[in-house]
Short mmCIF file of N, CA, C and O in Angstrom, two decimals:
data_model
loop_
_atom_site.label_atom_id
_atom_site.label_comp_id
_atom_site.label_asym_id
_atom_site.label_seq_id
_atom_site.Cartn_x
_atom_site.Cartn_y
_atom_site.Cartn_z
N UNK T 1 145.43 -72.93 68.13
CA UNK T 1 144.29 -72.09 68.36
C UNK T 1 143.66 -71.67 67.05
O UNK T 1 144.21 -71.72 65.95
N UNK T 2 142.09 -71.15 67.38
CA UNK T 2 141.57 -70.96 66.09
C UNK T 2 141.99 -69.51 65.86
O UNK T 2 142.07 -68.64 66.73
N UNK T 3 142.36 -69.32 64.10
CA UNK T 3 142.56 -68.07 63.81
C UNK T 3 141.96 -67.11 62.76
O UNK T 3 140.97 -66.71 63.37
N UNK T 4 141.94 -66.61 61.81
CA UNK T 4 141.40 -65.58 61.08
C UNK T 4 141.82 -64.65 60.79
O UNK T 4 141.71 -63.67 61.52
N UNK T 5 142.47 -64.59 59.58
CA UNK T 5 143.16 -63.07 59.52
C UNK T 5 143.02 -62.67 57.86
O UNK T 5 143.48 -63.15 56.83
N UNK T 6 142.13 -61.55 58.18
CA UNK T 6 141.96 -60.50 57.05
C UNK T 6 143.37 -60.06 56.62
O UNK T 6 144.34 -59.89 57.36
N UNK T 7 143.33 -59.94 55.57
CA UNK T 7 144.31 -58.98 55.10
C UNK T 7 143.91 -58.42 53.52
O UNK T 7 142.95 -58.87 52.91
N UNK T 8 145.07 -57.05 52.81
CA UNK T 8 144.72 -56.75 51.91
C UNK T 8 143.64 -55.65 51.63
O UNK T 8 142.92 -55.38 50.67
N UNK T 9 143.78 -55.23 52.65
CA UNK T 9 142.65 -53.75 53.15
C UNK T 9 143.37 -52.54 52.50
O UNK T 9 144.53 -52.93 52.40
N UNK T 10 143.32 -51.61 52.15
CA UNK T 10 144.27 -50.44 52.05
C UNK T 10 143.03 -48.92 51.69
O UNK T 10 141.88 -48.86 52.14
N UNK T 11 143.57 -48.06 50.96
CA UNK T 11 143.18 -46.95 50.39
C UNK T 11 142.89 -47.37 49.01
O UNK T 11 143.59 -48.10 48.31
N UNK T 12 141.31 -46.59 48.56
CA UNK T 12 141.40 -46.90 46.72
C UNK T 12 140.81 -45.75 46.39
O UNK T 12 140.35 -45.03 47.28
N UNK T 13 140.73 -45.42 45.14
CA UNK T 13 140.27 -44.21 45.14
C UNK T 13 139.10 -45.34 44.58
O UNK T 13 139.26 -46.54 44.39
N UNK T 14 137.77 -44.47 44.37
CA UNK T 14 136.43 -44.93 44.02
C UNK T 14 136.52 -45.55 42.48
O UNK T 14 137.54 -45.37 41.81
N UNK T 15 135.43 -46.25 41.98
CA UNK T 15 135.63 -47.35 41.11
C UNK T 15 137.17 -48.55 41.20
O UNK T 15 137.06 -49.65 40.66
N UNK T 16 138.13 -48.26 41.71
CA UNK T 16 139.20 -48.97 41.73
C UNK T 16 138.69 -50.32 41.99
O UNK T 16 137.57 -50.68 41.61
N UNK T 17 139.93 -51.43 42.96
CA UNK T 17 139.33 -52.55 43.23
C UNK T 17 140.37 -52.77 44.52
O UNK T 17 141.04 -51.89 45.07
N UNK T 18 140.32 -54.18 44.84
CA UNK T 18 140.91 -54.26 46.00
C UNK T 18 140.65 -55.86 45.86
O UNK T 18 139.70 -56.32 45.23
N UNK T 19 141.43 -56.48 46.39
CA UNK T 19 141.09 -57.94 46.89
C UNK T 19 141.59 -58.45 48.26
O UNK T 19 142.73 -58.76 48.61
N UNK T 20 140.78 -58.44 48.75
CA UNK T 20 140.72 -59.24 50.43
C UNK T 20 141.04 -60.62 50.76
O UNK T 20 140.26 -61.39 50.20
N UNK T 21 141.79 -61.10 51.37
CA UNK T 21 142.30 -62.21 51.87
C UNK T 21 142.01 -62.88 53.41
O UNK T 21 142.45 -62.40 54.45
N UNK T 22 141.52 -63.60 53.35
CA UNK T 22 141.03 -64.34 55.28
C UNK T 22 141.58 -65.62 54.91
O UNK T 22 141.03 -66.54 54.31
N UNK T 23 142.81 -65.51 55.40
CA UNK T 23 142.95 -67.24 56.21
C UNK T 23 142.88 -67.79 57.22
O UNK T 23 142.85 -67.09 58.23
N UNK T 24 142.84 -69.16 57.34
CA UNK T 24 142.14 -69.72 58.15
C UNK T 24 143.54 -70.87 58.83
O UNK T 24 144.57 -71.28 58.29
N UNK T 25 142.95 -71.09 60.19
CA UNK T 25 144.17 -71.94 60.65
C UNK T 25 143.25 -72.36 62.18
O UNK T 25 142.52 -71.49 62.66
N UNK T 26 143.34 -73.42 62.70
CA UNK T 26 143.26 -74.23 64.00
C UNK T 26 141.86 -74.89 63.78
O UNK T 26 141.32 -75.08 64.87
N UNK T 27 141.10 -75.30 62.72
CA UNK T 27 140.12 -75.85 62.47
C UNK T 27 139.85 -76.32 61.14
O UNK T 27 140.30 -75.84 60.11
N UNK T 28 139.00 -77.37 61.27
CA UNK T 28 138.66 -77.83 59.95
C UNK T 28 137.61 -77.10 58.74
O UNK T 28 136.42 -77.16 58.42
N UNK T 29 139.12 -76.25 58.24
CA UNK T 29 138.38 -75.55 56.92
C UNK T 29 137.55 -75.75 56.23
O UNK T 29 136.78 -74.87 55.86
N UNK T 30 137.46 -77.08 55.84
CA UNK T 30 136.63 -77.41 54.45
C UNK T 30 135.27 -78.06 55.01
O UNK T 30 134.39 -78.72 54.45
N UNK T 31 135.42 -77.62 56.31
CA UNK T 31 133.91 -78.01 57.25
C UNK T 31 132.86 -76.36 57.92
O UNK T 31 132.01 -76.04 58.75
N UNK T 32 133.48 -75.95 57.11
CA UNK T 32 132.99 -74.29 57.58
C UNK T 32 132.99 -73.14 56.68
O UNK T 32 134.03 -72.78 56.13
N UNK T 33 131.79 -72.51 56.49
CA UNK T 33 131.30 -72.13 55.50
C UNK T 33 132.17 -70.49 55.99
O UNK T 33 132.42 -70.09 57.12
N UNK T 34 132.44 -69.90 54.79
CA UNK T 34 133.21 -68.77 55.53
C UNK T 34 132.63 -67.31 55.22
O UNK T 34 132.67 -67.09 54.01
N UNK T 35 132.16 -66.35 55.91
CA UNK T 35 131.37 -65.46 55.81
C UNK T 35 132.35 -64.37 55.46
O UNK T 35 133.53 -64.64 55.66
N UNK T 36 132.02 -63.05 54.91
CA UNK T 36 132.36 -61.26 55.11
C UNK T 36 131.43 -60.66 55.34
O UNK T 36 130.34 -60.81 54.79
N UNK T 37 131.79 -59.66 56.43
CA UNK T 37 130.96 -58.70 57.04
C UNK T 37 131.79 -57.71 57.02
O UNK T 37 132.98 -57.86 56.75
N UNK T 38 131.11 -56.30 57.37
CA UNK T 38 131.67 -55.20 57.09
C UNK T 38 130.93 -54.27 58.15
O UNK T 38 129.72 -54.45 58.20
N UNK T 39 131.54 -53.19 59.13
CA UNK T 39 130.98 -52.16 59.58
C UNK T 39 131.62 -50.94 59.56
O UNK T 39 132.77 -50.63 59.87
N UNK T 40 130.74 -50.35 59.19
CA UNK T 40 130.99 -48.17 59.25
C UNK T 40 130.73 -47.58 60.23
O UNK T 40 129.81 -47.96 60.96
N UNK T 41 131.53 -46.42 60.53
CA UNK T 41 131.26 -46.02 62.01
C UNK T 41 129.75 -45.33 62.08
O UNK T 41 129.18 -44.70 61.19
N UNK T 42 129.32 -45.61 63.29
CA UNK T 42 128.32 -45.45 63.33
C UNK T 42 126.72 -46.57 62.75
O UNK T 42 125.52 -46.43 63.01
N UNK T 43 127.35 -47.44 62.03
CA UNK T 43 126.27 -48.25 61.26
C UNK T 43 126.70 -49.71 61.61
O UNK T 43 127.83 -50.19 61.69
N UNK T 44 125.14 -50.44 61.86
CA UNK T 44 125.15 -51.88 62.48
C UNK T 44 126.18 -52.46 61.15
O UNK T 44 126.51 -52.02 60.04
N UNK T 45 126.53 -54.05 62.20
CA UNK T 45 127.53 -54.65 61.12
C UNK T 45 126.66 -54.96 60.18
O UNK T 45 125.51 -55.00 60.63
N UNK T 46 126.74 -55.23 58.82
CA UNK T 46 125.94 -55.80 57.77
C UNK T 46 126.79 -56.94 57.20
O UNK T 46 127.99 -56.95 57.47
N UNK T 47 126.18 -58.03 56.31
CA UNK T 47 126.84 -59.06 56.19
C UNK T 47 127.09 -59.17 54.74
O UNK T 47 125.96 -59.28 54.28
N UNK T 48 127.74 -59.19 53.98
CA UNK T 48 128.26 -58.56 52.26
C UNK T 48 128.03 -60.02 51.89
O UNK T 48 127.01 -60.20 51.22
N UNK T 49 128.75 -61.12 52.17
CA UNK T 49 128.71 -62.79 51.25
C UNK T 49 129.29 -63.34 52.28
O UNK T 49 129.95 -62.96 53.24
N UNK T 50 128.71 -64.83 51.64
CA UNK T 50 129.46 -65.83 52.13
C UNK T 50 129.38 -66.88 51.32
O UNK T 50 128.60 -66.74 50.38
N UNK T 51 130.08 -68.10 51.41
CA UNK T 51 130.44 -69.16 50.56
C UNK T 51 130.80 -70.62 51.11
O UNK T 51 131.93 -70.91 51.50
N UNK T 52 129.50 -71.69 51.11
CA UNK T 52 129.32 -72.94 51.53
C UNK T 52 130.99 -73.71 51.22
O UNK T 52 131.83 -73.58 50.32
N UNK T 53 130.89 -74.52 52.47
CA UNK T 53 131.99 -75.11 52.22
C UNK T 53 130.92 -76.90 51.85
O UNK T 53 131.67 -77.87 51.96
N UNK T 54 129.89 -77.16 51.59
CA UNK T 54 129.10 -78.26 50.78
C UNK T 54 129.18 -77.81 49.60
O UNK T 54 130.21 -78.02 48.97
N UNK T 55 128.11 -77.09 49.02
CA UNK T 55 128.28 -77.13 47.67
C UNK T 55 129.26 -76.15 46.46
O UNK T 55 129.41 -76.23 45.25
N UNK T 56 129.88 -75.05 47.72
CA UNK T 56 130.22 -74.16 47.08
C UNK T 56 128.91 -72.91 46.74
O UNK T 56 128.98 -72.33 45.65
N UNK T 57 128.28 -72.71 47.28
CA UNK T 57 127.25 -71.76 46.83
C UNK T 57 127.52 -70.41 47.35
O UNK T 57 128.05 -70.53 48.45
N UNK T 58 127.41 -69.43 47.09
CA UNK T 58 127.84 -68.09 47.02
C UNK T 58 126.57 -67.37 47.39
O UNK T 58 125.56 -68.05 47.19
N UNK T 59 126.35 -66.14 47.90
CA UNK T 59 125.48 -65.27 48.35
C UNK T 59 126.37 -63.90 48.87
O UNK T 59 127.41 -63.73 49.51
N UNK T 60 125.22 -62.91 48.14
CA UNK T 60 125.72 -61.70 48.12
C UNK T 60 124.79 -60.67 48.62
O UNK T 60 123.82 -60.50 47.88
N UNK T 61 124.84 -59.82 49.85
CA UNK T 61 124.16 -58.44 49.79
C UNK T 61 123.60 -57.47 48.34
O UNK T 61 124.38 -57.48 47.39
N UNK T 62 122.86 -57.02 48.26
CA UNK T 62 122.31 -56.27 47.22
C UNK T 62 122.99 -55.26 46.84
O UNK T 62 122.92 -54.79 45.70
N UNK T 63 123.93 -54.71 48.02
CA UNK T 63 124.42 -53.97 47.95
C UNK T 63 125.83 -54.08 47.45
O UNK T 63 126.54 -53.12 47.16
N UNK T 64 126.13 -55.21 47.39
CA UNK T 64 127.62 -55.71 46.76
C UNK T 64 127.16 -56.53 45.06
O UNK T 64 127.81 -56.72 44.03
N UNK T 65 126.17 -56.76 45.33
CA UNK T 65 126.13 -57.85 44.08
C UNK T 65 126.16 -57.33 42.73
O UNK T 65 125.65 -56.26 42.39
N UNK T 66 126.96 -58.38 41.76
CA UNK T 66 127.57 -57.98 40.44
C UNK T 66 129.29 -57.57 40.64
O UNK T 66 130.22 -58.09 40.02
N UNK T 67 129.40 -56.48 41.72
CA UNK T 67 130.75 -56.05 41.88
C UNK T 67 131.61 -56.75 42.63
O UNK T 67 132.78 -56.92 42.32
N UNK T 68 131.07 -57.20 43.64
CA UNK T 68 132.15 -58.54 44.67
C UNK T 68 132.28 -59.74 44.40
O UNK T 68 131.24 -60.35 44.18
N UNK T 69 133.48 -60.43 44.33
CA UNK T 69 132.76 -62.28 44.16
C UNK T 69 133.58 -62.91 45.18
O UNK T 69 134.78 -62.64 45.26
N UNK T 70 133.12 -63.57 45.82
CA UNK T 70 134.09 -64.47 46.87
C UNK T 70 134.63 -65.50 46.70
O UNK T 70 134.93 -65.20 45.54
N UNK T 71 135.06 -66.51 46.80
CA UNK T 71 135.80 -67.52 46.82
C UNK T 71 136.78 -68.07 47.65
O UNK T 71 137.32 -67.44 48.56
N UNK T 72 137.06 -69.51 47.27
CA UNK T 72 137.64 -70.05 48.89
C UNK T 72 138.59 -71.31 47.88
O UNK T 72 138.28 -71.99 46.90
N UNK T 73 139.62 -71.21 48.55
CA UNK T 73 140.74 -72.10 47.98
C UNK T 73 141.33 -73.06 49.04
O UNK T 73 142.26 -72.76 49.79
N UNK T 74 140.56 -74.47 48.99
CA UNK T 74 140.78 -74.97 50.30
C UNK T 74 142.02 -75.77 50.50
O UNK T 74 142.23 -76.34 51.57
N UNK T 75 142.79 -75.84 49.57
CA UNK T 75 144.41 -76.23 49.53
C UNK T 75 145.29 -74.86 50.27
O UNK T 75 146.48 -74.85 50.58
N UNK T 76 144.83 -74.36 50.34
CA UNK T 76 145.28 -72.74 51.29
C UNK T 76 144.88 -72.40 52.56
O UNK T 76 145.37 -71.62 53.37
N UNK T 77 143.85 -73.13 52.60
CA UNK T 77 142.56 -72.46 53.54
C UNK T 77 142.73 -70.67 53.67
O UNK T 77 143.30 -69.95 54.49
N UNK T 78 142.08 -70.44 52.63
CA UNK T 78 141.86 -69.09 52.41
C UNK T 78 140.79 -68.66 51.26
O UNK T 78 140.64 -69.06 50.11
N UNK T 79 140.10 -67.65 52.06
CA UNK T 79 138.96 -66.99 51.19
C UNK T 79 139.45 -65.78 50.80
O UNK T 79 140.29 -65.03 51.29
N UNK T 80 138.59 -65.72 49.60
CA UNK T 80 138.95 -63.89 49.04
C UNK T 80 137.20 -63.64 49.18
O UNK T 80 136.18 -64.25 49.50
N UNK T 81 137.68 -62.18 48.65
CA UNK T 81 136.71 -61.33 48.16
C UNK T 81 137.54 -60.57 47.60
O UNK T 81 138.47 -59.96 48.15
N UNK T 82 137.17 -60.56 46.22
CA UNK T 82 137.36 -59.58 45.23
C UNK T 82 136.34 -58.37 45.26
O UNK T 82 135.20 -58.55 45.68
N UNK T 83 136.72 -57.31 44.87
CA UNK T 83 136.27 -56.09 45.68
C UNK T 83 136.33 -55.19 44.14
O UNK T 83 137.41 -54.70 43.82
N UNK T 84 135.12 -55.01 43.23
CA UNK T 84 135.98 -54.24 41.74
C UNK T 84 134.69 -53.12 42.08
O UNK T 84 133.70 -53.41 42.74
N UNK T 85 134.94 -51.89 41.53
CA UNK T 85 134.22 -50.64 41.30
C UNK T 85 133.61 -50.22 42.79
O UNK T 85 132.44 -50.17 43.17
N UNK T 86 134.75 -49.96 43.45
CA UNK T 86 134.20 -49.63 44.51
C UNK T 86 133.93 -48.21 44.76
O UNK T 86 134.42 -47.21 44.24
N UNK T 87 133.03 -48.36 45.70
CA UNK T 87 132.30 -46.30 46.15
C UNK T 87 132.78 -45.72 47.28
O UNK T 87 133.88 -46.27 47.38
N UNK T 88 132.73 -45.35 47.73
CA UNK T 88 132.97 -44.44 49.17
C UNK T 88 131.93 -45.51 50.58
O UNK T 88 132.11 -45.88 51.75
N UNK T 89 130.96 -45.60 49.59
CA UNK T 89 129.84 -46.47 50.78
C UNK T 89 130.10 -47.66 51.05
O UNK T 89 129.38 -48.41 51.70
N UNK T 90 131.25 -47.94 50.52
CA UNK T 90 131.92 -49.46 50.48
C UNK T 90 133.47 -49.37 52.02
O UNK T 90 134.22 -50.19 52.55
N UNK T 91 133.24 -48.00 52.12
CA UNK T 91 134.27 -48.02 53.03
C UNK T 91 133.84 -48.37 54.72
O UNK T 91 132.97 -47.69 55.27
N UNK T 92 134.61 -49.61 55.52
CA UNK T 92 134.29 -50.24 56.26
C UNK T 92 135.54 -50.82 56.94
O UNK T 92 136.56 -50.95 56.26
N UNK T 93 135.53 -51.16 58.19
CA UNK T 93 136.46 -52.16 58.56
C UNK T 93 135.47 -53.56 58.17
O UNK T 93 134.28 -53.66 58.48
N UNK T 94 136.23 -54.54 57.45
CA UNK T 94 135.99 -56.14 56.91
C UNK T 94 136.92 -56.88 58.03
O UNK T 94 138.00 -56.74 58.61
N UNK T 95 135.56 -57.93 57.94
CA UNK T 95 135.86 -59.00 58.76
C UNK T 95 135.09 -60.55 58.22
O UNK T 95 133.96 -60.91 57.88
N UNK T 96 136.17 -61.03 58.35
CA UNK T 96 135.58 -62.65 57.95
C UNK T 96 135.16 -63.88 58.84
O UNK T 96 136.09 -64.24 59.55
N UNK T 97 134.36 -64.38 58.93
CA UNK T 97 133.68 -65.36 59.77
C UNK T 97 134.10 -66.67 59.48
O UNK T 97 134.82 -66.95 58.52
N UNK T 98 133.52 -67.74 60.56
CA UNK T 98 133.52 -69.22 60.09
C UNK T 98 132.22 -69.62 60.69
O UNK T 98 131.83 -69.02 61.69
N UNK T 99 131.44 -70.69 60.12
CA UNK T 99 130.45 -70.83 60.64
C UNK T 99 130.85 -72.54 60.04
O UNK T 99 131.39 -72.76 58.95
N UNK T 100 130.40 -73.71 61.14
CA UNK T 100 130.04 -74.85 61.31
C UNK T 100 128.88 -75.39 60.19
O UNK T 100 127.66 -75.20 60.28
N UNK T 101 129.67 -76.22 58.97
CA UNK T 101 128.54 -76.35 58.27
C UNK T 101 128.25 -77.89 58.47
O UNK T 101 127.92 -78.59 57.51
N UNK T 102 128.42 -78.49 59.98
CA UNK T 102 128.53 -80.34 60.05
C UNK T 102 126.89 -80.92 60.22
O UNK T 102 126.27 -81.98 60.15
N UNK T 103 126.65 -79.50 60.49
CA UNK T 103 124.83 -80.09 60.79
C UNK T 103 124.17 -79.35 59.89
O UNK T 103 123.38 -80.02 59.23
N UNK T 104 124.23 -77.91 59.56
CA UNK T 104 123.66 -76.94 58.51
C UNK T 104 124.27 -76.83 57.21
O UNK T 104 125.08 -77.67 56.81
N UNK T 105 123.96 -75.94 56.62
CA UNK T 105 124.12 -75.42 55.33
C UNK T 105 123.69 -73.81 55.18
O UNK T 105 122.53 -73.39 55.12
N UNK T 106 124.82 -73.11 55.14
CA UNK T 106 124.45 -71.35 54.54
C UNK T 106 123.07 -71.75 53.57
O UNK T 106 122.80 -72.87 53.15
N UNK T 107 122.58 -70.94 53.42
CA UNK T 107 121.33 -70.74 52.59
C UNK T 107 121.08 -69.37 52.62
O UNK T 107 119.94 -69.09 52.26
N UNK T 108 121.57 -68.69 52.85
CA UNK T 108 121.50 -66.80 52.57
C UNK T 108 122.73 -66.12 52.60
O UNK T 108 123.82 -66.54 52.22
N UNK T 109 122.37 -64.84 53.18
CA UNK T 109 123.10 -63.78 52.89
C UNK T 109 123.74 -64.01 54.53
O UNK T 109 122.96 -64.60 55.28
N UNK T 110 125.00 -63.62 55.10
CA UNK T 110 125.43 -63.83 56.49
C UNK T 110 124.46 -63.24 56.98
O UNK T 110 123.87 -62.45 56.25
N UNK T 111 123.89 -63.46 58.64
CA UNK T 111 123.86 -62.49 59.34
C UNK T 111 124.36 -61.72 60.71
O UNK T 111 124.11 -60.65 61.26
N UNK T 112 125.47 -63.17 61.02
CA UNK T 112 126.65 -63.14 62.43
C UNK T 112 126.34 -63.68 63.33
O UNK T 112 127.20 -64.36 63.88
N UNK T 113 125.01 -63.66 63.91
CA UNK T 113 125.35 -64.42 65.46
C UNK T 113 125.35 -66.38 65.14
O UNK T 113 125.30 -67.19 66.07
N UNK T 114 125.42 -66.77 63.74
CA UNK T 114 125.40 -68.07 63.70
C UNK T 114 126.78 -68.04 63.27
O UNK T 114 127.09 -69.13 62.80
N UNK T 115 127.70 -67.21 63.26
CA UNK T 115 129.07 -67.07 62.95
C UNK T 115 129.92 -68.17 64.29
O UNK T 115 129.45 -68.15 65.42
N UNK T 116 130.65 -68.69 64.11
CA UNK T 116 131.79 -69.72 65.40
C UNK T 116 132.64 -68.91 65.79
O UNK T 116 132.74 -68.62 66.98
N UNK T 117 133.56 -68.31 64.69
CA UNK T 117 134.98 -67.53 64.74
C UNK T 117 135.18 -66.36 63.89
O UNK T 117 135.09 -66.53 62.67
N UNK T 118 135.44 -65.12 64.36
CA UNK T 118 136.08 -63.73 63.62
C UNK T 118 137.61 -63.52 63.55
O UNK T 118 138.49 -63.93 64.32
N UNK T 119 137.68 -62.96 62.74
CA UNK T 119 138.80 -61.94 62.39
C UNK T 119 138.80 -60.96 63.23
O UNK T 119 137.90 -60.82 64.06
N UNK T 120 140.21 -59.86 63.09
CA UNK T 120 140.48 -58.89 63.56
C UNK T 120 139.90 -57.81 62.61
O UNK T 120 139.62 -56.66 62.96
N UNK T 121 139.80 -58.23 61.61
CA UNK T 121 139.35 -56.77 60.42
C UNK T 121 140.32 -56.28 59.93
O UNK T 121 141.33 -55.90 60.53
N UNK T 122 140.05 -56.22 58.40
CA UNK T 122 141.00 -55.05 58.10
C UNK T 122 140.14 -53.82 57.31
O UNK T 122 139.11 -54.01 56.65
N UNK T 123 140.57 -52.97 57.45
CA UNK T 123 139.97 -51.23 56.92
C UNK T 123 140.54 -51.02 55.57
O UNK T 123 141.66 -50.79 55.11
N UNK T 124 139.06 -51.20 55.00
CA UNK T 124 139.39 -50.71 53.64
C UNK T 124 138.48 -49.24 53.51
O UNK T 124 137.27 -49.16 53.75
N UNK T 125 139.31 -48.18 53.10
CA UNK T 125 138.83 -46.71 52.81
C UNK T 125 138.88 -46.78 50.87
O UNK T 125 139.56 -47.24 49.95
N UNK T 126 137.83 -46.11 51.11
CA UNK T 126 137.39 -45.99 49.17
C UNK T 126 137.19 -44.11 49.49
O UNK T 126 136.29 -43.72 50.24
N UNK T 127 138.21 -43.10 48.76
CA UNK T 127 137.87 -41.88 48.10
C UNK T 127 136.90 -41.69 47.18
O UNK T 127 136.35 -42.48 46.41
N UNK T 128 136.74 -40.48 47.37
CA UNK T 128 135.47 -40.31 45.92
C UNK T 128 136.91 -38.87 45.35
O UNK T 128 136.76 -38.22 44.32
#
């Protein structure tokens, strides 16, 4: 079966860092571009990066960019997101996507309903 699992969520205090982990299992990894999304209670999901499994190309929310970088290690099948100087507004349950790249190609920032497969999420809390 297809799977997805975040991990590497915890408590940070603000500026700290964190690095996030999604692996992947019951599909062909290196054929699926792999997204992060994030939602706060109360606030629509928003989509932070994602990272082509063609060329490798990277895309970032405005709101993450400079401080997050993603990456995907396909001898693992697993993506990160590195997570450095984080704020309070960064606090969210994270979730990672797969999206079908056999006919397309990512060309932006995520936005989910072209997502295939989710995660369960994991909750990362940032203190101020």
């Amino acid at each position: 079966e297809v799977q997805l699992v975040e991990s590497g969520g915890g408590l940070v205090q603000a500026g700290g860092s964190l690095r996030l982990s999604c692996a992947a299992s019951g599909f062909t990894f290196d054929d699926y571009a792999i997204g992060w999304f994030r939602q706060a209670p109360g606030k629509e999901r928003e989509g932070v990066s994602c990272i082509s499994s063609k060329d490798g190309s990277t895309y970032y929310a405005d709101s993450v960019k400079g401080r997050f970088t993603i990456s995907r290690d396909n001898a693992k099948n697993t993506v990160y997101l590195q997570m450095t100087s984080l704020k309070p507004e960064d606090t969210a349950v994270y979730y990672c996507g797969a999206e079908s790249e056999v006919d397309t190609e990512v060309v932006s920032v995520p936005q989910g309903p072209e997502y295939d497969y989710w995660g369960q999420g994991t909750q990362v809390t940032v203190s101020s």
